[in-house]
Amino acid sequence: MRLMDKIKLTGDWAPSSRKVEKLDFDETLVVNLEGPVLDHNANNHSRLKKAGPSLFHTSLPKSKQKGIFTLANNHFFDYGQSGYDETIKNIETQGWLYVGAGLNRDHATKPLVFESSGKKIGILARCEIQFGVAQENKPGVAGFDATVYDQIRKLKNETDFIIVSVHAAAEMLPWPSPHRQDTWRALIDAGADVVHGHHAHVPQGWEVYRGGLIFYGLGNFCVDPGKWAWHPNGLWSLSPVISLSDGPLAMSPVTTVVEDYGQVMTVRASTKDEFESHREYLDECKRPLADRVFLEGLWQEAAMRMYDAYYADWLGFDVPVTKLLYRSLRKTLGAIKHQTLKKNRSDTRESRLQFGHLLRYHLFACESHNDAISTALGVLSGEVADLRTDATSAMLERHLINP
């Protein structure tokens, strides 16, 4: 596969069953493949048990230039190893490269190294701990953990350029949490040149840090317009072009737009007017990255909003004592009734219990959820200083849009 000396970083590829026209881009594409690519019939595969939707798609990108798929995300193993096997076959048939998933943990976390214009490029792909993460003897995607830093340091001695692609974010927020900013900056400190972030589904801010580039979230690169037209920032994305030529790291902050033609869809470069609008949004997203106190306040605003909207209820927090007693009484009486009537509805009950365990596992294992919950509880308890202001509240109101 011939790779160009310019790389276009892109966000999520998730067109579902929509037909996508050929992409008209000249650069080598790096694409987050958000789910397996199956031949129209997902019933041939066993769906992963998880708390959340399962995704699959029926096509891969067709473009003038080949590229690299990053597979480390929370949907790639939604249809198990057979879905993985079929997708890898489809990717290899099309002649693209891939990184970030495998038959066990070691296989999944193996970096991709390739040559382009006489330079060696290394790519690592990781996903914050969600469903479908590979384990020692279990297939899945590469989970984000401390081993990534050692991998970066080793690659630094073997390559000329390192990209770390990470699937992690609080969804719908146009900025990272302060903890996320620290973590992504640490990847640059370890030797990465570029951090390629995705998962928020909306474009997030980006920054230059110690000579490296951090893109916290690029947004939806190619998604089904019928599912995302409701969000003003759901059908465009930041798709920066990185130059691999000699000299300082060079980047052009290009944006792309999903175009819906009814029967088919495509992704194109934004017009001049569209880019100006996108740049205004991105500039506002970037400003908090340079003001830590303001970023802390913004994150607290978002965490409190999410906590009130669903975390407290999902976890059973903030429930009045009388209601807890009532629940306990109902549970006791239900157990007595079950023993007395010998009624076997274990399948339904076990399904509910399993879903509850899956949901709670997700909330505690996934760093973005854990970060939001602990931040909200810290503010509520007074342990964490409340840095929310009228300005942080106003910015959240402008940008946090939910269906």
Short mmCIF file of C-alpha atoms in Angstrom, two decimals:
data_model
loop_
_atom_site.label_atom_id
_atom_site.label_comp_id
_atom_site.label_asym_id
_atom_site.label_seq_id
_atom_site.Cartn_x
_atom_site.Cartn_y
_atom_site.Cartn_z
CA MET A 1 0.00 0.00 0.00
CA ARG A 2 1.40 3.39 -1.03
CA LEU A 3 1.05 5.98 1.72
CA MET A 4 1.32 9.73 1.19
CA ASP A 5 3.54 12.16 3.07
CA LYS A 6 0.41 13.83 4.45
CA ILE A 7 -2.03 12.18 6.86
CA LYS A 8 -5.63 13.24 7.40
CA LEU A 9 -6.84 12.37 10.90
CA THR A 10 -10.58 11.71 11.01
CA GLY A 11 -13.20 10.85 13.58
CA ASP A 12 -15.86 8.15 13.61
CA TRP A 13 -16.85 6.03 10.62
CA ALA A 14 -20.41 4.88 11.40
CA PRO A 15 -22.69 5.09 8.33
CA SER A 16 -24.77 2.05 9.39
CA SER A 17 -26.35 0.66 6.21
CA ARG A 18 -26.20 3.93 4.26
CA LYS A 19 -24.42 3.88 0.89
CA VAL A 20 -21.37 6.17 0.92
CA GLU A 21 -19.96 7.72 -2.26
CA LYS A 22 -16.23 7.63 -2.92
CA LEU A 23 -14.32 10.09 -0.73
CA ASP A 24 -12.37 12.74 -2.61
CA PHE A 25 -9.32 13.25 -0.38
CA ASP A 26 -5.67 13.16 -1.42
CA GLU A 27 -4.12 12.33 1.95
CA THR A 28 -3.66 9.01 3.73
CA LEU A 29 -6.69 8.65 6.00
CA VAL A 30 -6.61 7.57 9.66
CA VAL A 31 -10.19 6.57 10.52
CA ASN A 32 -11.80 5.38 13.74
CA LEU A 33 -13.90 2.39 12.60
CA GLU A 34 -16.79 2.64 15.06
CA GLY A 35 -18.12 -0.92 14.89
CA PRO A 36 -17.62 -4.01 12.72
CA VAL A 37 -18.33 -4.05 8.99
CA LEU A 38 -20.61 -6.98 8.18
CA ASP A 39 -22.25 -8.18 4.99
CA HIS A 40 -25.75 -6.91 5.84
CA ASN A 41 -26.63 -9.86 8.09
CA ALA A 42 -25.67 -9.34 11.71
CA ASN A 43 -27.80 -12.35 12.70
CA ASN A 44 -24.88 -14.58 11.73
CA HIS A 45 -22.98 -13.25 14.73
CA SER A 46 -23.49 -13.41 18.48
CA ARG A 47 -24.10 -9.95 19.90
CA LEU A 48 -21.98 -8.86 22.84
CA LYS A 49 -23.92 -8.42 26.08
CA LYS A 50 -23.54 -4.81 27.14
CA ALA A 51 -25.40 -1.86 28.62
CA GLY A 52 -25.89 0.18 25.49
CA PRO A 53 -26.56 -0.08 21.75
CA SER A 54 -24.76 -2.42 19.37
CA LEU A 55 -23.51 -1.05 16.05
CA PHE A 56 -22.44 -2.52 12.74
CA HIS A 57 -21.94 -1.10 9.27
CA THR A 58 -22.15 -2.48 5.77
CA SER A 59 -19.37 -0.58 4.02
CA LEU A 60 -15.82 0.68 4.39
CA PRO A 61 -14.53 3.98 2.99
CA LYS A 62 -13.72 4.12 -0.71
CA SER A 63 -11.15 6.78 -1.43
CA LYS A 64 -8.38 7.71 -3.84
CA GLN A 65 -5.82 6.93 -1.14
CA LYS A 66 -5.69 3.94 1.19
CA GLY A 67 -5.32 4.43 4.92
CA ILE A 68 -5.35 3.06 8.44
CA PHE A 69 -8.29 2.01 10.59
CA THR A 70 -8.07 2.37 14.35
CA LEU A 71 -10.25 -0.34 15.90
CA ALA A 72 -9.93 0.41 19.62
CA ASN A 73 -13.40 1.67 20.49
CA ASN A 74 -16.47 0.59 22.45
CA HIS A 75 -18.37 -0.82 19.44
CA PHE A 76 -15.83 -2.75 17.40
CA PHE A 77 -16.46 -6.03 19.27
CA ASP A 78 -20.26 -5.61 19.46
CA TYR A 79 -20.65 -8.78 17.36
CA GLY A 80 -17.89 -10.81 18.95
CA GLN A 81 -14.92 -12.55 17.40
CA SER A 82 -16.85 -13.63 14.30
CA GLY A 83 -17.72 -9.97 13.64
CA TYR A 84 -14.05 -9.12 14.16
CA ASP A 85 -12.95 -11.87 11.77
CA GLU A 86 -15.33 -10.75 9.01
CA THR A 87 -14.31 -7.11 9.39
CA ILE A 88 -10.57 -7.87 9.27
CA LYS A 89 -11.16 -9.87 6.09
CA ASN A 90 -13.04 -6.92 4.56
CA ILE A 91 -10.30 -4.47 5.58
CA GLU A 92 -7.51 -6.63 4.15
CA THR A 93 -9.44 -7.18 0.92
CA GLN A 94 -9.64 -3.42 0.48
CA GLY A 95 -5.91 -3.05 1.13
CA TRP A 96 -6.00 -0.86 4.26
CA LEU A 97 -3.96 -1.26 7.43
CA TYR A 98 -5.42 -1.53 10.95
CA VAL A 99 -4.45 -1.36 14.62
CA GLY A 100 -6.11 -1.64 18.04
CA ALA A 101 -7.89 -5.01 18.27
CA GLY A 102 -6.91 -8.66 18.38
CA LEU A 103 -7.33 -12.18 19.68
CA ASN A 104 -5.91 -11.36 23.13
CA ARG A 105 -4.48 -8.41 25.02
CA ASP A 106 -0.96 -8.66 23.60
CA HIS A 107 -2.28 -8.97 20.06
CA ALA A 108 -4.71 -6.07 20.47
CA THR A 109 -2.15 -3.65 21.92
CA LYS A 110 0.52 -4.33 19.30
CA PRO A 111 1.49 -1.10 17.54
CA LEU A 112 1.32 -0.59 13.79
CA VAL A 113 4.60 0.52 12.17
CA PHE A 114 4.79 1.45 8.50
CA GLU A 115 6.93 3.56 6.17
CA SER A 116 5.82 6.69 4.35
CA SER A 117 8.05 8.95 2.25
CA GLY A 118 11.14 7.38 3.77
CA LYS A 119 9.95 7.84 7.36
CA LYS A 120 8.84 5.24 9.89
CA ILE A 121 5.45 5.97 11.43
CA GLY A 122 4.19 4.25 14.57
CA ILE A 123 0.51 4.19 15.56
CA LEU A 124 -0.93 2.98 18.86
CA ALA A 125 -4.69 2.68 19.36
CA ARG A 126 -6.35 2.42 22.78
CA CYS A 127 -9.87 2.70 24.21
CA GLU A 128 -10.87 3.68 27.73
CA ILE A 129 -12.20 0.62 29.54
CA GLN A 130 -15.61 -0.17 28.11
CA PHE A 131 -17.35 -3.23 26.69
CA GLY A 132 -15.33 -5.47 24.38
CA VAL A 133 -11.85 -4.74 25.77
CA ALA A 134 -9.34 -7.55 25.20
CA GLN A 135 -8.09 -9.57 28.15
CA GLU A 136 -5.16 -11.98 28.59
CA ASN A 137 -6.96 -14.83 26.84
CA LYS A 138 -10.00 -13.04 25.43
CA PRO A 139 -10.31 -11.23 22.10
CA GLY A 140 -11.24 -7.57 22.05
CA VAL A 141 -9.94 -4.06 21.58
CA ALA A 142 -6.88 -2.51 23.18
CA GLY A 143 -7.75 -0.95 26.53
CA PHE A 144 -6.10 2.24 27.73
CA ASP A 145 -3.72 1.56 30.62
CA ALA A 146 -0.25 2.47 31.84
CA THR A 147 1.48 0.13 29.36
CA VAL A 148 0.87 2.66 26.59
CA TYR A 149 3.59 4.94 27.98
CA ASP A 150 6.24 2.22 27.82
CA GLN A 151 5.14 1.40 24.28
CA ILE A 152 5.55 5.04 23.27
CA ARG A 153 9.05 5.19 24.75
CA LYS A 154 10.07 2.04 22.86
CA LEU A 155 8.58 3.28 19.60
CA LYS A 156 10.48 6.55 20.01
CA ASN A 157 13.71 4.62 19.39
CA GLU A 158 12.29 2.74 16.39
CA THR A 159 10.24 5.36 14.49
CA ASP A 160 10.37 8.95 13.30
CA PHE A 161 6.79 9.87 14.14
CA ILE A 162 4.26 8.53 16.67
CA ILE A 163 0.46 8.87 16.65
CA VAL A 164 -1.55 7.69 19.65
CA SER A 165 -5.22 7.20 18.79
CA VAL A 166 -7.51 7.12 21.82
CA HIS A 167 -11.27 6.52 22.03
CA ALA A 168 -12.31 8.29 25.22
CA ALA A 169 -14.48 11.28 26.17
CA ALA A 170 -17.66 12.42 27.83
CA GLU A 171 -20.13 12.34 24.96
CA MET A 172 -21.55 15.58 23.52
CA LEU A 173 -19.08 17.80 25.39
CA PRO A 174 -16.79 20.01 23.27
CA TRP A 175 -13.92 19.97 25.78
CA PRO A 176 -12.11 17.35 27.88
CA SER A 177 -12.13 17.00 31.62
CA PRO A 178 -9.03 18.40 33.37
CA HIS A 179 -7.98 14.84 34.17
CA ARG A 180 -8.28 13.91 30.49
CA GLN A 181 -6.14 16.90 29.54
CA ASP A 182 -3.44 15.77 31.99
CA THR A 183 -3.52 12.23 30.63
CA TRP A 184 -3.31 13.24 26.97
CA ARG A 185 -0.50 15.68 27.72
CA ALA A 186 1.35 12.84 29.45
CA LEU A 187 1.26 10.92 26.15
CA ILE A 188 3.17 13.79 24.53
CA ASP A 189 5.56 13.89 27.50
CA ALA A 190 6.26 10.17 26.91
CA GLY A 191 7.24 10.83 23.29
CA ALA A 192 4.07 10.89 21.16
CA ASP A 193 3.90 13.52 18.42
CA VAL A 194 0.13 13.52 17.91
CA VAL A 195 -2.83 12.42 20.04
CA HIS A 196 -5.80 11.47 17.85
CA GLY A 197 -8.90 11.62 20.08
CA HIS A 198 -12.46 10.53 19.32
CA HIS A 199 -15.69 9.39 21.03
CA ALA A 200 -17.44 12.65 21.98
CA HIS A 201 -19.46 12.68 18.69
CA VAL A 202 -18.96 16.45 18.50
CA PRO A 203 -15.74 18.27 17.61
CA GLN A 204 -13.67 19.22 20.63
CA GLY A 205 -10.84 21.67 21.09
CA TRP A 206 -7.22 20.99 20.18
CA GLU A 207 -3.93 22.37 21.44
CA VAL A 208 -0.20 22.47 20.81
CA TYR A 209 1.65 21.09 23.82
CA ARG A 210 5.46 20.86 24.07
CA GLY A 211 5.74 20.66 20.29
CA GLY A 212 3.08 17.96 19.99
CA LEU A 213 -0.51 18.17 18.80
CA ILE A 214 -3.45 17.02 20.90
CA PHE A 215 -6.85 16.62 19.26
CA TYR A 216 -9.23 15.82 22.10
CA GLY A 217 -12.08 14.82 19.82
CA LEU A 218 -12.58 15.16 16.07
CA GLY A 219 -16.31 14.47 15.91
CA ASN A 220 -18.43 12.42 13.49
CA PHE A 221 -16.49 11.96 10.25
CA CYS A 222 -18.99 9.77 8.36
CA VAL A 223 -22.23 8.90 10.16
CA ASP A 224 -25.83 8.21 9.18
CA PRO A 225 -27.40 11.69 8.73
CA GLY A 226 -30.77 10.34 9.82
CA LYS A 227 -29.32 9.65 13.27
CA TRP A 228 -27.32 12.84 13.74
CA ALA A 229 -29.14 15.65 11.93
CA TRP A 230 -30.71 16.70 15.26
CA HIS A 231 -27.37 18.02 16.56
CA PRO A 232 -25.94 21.24 15.06
CA ASN A 233 -22.42 19.81 15.38
CA GLY A 234 -23.24 16.18 14.61
CA LEU A 235 -22.64 16.21 10.85
CA TRP A 236 -19.28 17.95 10.57
CA SER A 237 -15.89 17.18 12.00
CA LEU A 238 -12.37 18.43 12.46
CA SER A 239 -10.21 16.46 9.99
CA PRO A 240 -6.71 17.93 10.35
CA VAL A 241 -3.98 17.26 7.80
CA ILE A 242 -0.56 16.43 9.29
CA SER A 243 2.58 16.89 7.21
CA LEU A 244 5.34 14.30 7.62
CA SER A 245 7.96 16.40 5.84
CA ASP A 246 11.18 17.44 7.57
CA GLY A 247 11.06 20.34 10.01
CA PRO A 248 8.66 21.33 12.77
CA LEU A 249 5.36 19.47 12.97
CA ALA A 250 2.95 21.15 10.53
CA MET A 251 -0.83 20.90 10.63
CA SER A 252 -3.75 22.34 8.68
CA PRO A 253 -7.04 22.43 10.70
CA VAL A 254 -9.36 21.30 7.90
CA THR A 255 -13.02 20.52 8.55
CA THR A 256 -15.29 18.12 6.66
CA VAL A 257 -19.06 17.89 6.28
CA VAL A 258 -21.45 14.94 5.87
CA GLU A 259 -23.65 15.48 2.84
CA ASP A 260 -26.99 13.65 2.54
CA TYR A 261 -28.29 13.03 -1.00
CA GLY A 262 -31.17 10.78 0.02
CA GLN A 263 -30.17 7.46 -1.52
CA VAL A 264 -26.48 8.04 -0.91
CA MET A 265 -24.27 10.17 1.31
CA THR A 266 -20.71 11.40 1.18
CA VAL A 267 -18.14 13.42 3.12
CA ARG A 268 -16.64 16.53 1.55
CA ALA A 269 -14.38 19.41 2.50
CA SER A 270 -16.23 22.31 4.08
CA THR A 271 -16.92 25.47 2.10
CA LYS A 272 -15.24 28.75 3.06
CA ASP A 273 -18.34 29.95 4.93
CA GLU A 274 -18.78 26.60 6.69
CA PHE A 275 -15.14 26.59 7.75
CA GLU A 276 -15.42 30.10 9.21
CA SER A 277 -18.40 28.97 11.30
CA HIS A 278 -16.54 25.81 12.36
CA ARG A 279 -13.44 27.82 13.28
CA GLU A 280 -15.45 30.15 15.54
CA TYR A 281 -16.83 27.10 17.37
CA LEU A 282 -13.40 25.45 17.61
CA ASP A 283 -11.77 28.65 18.88
CA GLU A 284 -14.33 28.80 21.68
CA CYS A 285 -13.67 25.13 22.48
CA LYS A 286 -9.92 25.77 22.56
CA ARG A 287 -9.95 28.73 24.97
CA PRO A 288 -10.69 26.74 28.16
CA LEU A 289 -7.71 24.45 27.40
CA ALA A 290 -5.37 27.32 28.28
CA ASP A 291 -7.27 28.34 31.46
CA ARG A 292 -7.19 25.50 33.96
CA VAL A 293 -9.51 27.10 36.52
CA PHE A 294 -12.13 27.80 33.87
CA LEU A 295 -11.78 24.27 32.47
CA GLU A 296 -12.29 22.87 35.98
CA GLY A 297 -15.45 24.95 36.37
CA LEU A 298 -16.78 23.86 32.97
CA TRP A 299 -16.17 20.21 33.79
CA GLN A 300 -17.91 20.62 37.15
CA GLU A 301 -20.92 22.17 35.39
CA ALA A 302 -21.09 19.24 33.00
CA ALA A 303 -20.54 16.63 35.71
CA MET A 304 -23.30 18.07 37.88
CA ARG A 305 -25.67 18.20 34.92
CA MET A 306 -24.99 14.54 34.07
CA TYR A 307 -25.22 13.48 37.69
CA ASP A 308 -28.64 15.08 38.13
CA ALA A 309 -29.88 13.80 34.76
CA TYR A 310 -29.05 10.11 35.18
CA TYR A 311 -26.06 9.05 37.32
CA ALA A 312 -27.79 9.56 40.68
CA ASP A 313 -30.79 7.55 39.56
CA TRP A 314 -28.79 4.78 37.89
CA LEU A 315 -26.68 4.27 41.00
CA GLY A 316 -29.52 4.67 43.49
CA PHE A 317 -27.94 7.73 45.08
CA ASP A 318 -29.89 10.62 46.62
CA VAL A 319 -32.89 8.40 47.30
CA PRO A 320 -34.92 9.39 50.42
CA VAL A 321 -34.52 7.03 53.39
CA THR A 322 -38.26 6.28 53.38
CA LYS A 323 -38.02 5.15 49.78
CA LEU A 324 -35.03 2.95 50.58
CA LEU A 325 -37.01 1.33 53.41
CA TYR A 326 -39.96 0.81 51.07
CA ARG A 327 -37.70 -0.83 48.50
CA SER A 328 -36.22 -3.10 51.17
CA LEU A 329 -39.68 -4.14 52.35
CA ARG A 330 -40.82 -4.87 48.80
CA LYS A 331 -37.70 -6.93 48.17
CA THR A 332 -38.29 -8.99 51.35
CA LEU A 333 -41.97 -9.59 50.54
CA GLY A 334 -41.07 -10.47 46.97
CA ALA A 335 -38.60 -13.09 48.16
CA ILE A 336 -41.22 -14.62 50.49
CA LYS A 337 -43.77 -14.66 47.67
CA HIS A 338 -41.29 -16.31 45.36
CA GLN A 339 -40.56 -19.08 47.84
CA THR A 340 -44.23 -19.61 48.66
CA LEU A 341 -45.60 -19.73 45.11
CA LYS A 342 -42.54 -21.51 43.65
CA LYS A 343 -42.88 -19.29 40.61
CA ASN A 344 -39.94 -19.54 38.26
CA ARG A 345 -39.33 -16.35 36.43
CA SER A 346 -35.60 -16.58 36.81
CA ASP A 347 -34.81 -15.78 33.19
CA THR A 348 -36.46 -12.37 33.34
CA ARG A 349 -35.08 -11.62 36.79
CA GLU A 350 -31.59 -12.78 35.86
CA SER A 351 -31.69 -10.67 32.71
CA ARG A 352 -32.60 -7.60 34.75
CA LEU A 353 -29.86 -8.34 37.25
CA GLN A 354 -27.31 -8.88 34.53
CA PHE A 355 -28.19 -5.60 32.85
CA GLY A 356 -27.90 -3.84 36.21
CA HIS A 357 -24.47 -5.36 36.77
CA LEU A 358 -23.39 -4.41 33.24
CA LEU A 359 -24.56 -0.82 33.69
CA ARG A 360 -22.83 -0.39 37.03
CA TYR A 361 -19.68 -2.05 35.75
CA HIS A 362 -19.67 0.44 32.90
CA LEU A 363 -20.09 3.42 35.23
CA PHE A 364 -17.23 2.37 37.49
CA ALA A 365 -14.84 0.89 34.89
CA CYS A 366 -15.13 3.62 32.26
CA GLU A 367 -12.94 6.55 33.23
CA SER A 368 -15.16 9.23 31.66
CA HIS A 369 -18.19 8.12 33.69
CA ASN A 370 -16.08 7.62 36.81
CA ASP A 371 -14.54 11.06 36.39
CA ALA A 372 -17.95 12.75 36.08
CA ILE A 373 -19.49 10.90 39.04
CA SER A 374 -16.56 11.55 41.39
CA THR A 375 -16.43 15.22 40.35
CA ALA A 376 -20.14 15.72 41.05
CA LEU A 377 -19.92 13.96 44.41
CA GLY A 378 -16.82 15.97 45.29
CA VAL A 379 -18.63 19.25 44.64
CA LEU A 380 -21.79 18.11 46.44
CA SER A 381 -19.84 16.97 49.49
CA GLY A 382 -17.69 20.09 49.65
CA GLU A 383 -14.47 18.11 49.30
CA VAL A 384 -13.85 19.63 45.87
CA ALA A 385 -13.84 23.43 45.63
CA ASP A 386 -16.76 24.63 43.52
CA LEU A 387 -15.32 26.57 40.57
CA ARG A 388 -18.56 27.05 38.65
CA THR A 389 -19.40 30.60 37.62
CA ASP A 390 -21.97 32.42 35.53
CA ALA A 391 -19.52 32.21 32.62
CA THR A 392 -19.09 28.43 32.86
CA SER A 393 -22.84 28.00 33.17
CA ALA A 394 -23.44 30.12 30.07
CA MET A 395 -20.90 28.18 28.01
CA LEU A 396 -22.43 24.86 29.03
CA GLU A 397 -25.86 26.10 28.04
CA ARG A 398 -24.55 27.09 24.61
CA HIS A 399 -22.82 23.82 23.85
CA LEU A 400 -24.28 20.88 25.79
CA ILE A 401 -27.07 19.68 23.55
CA ASN A 402 -28.81 16.37 24.20
CA PRO A 403 -31.48 14.59 22.12
#
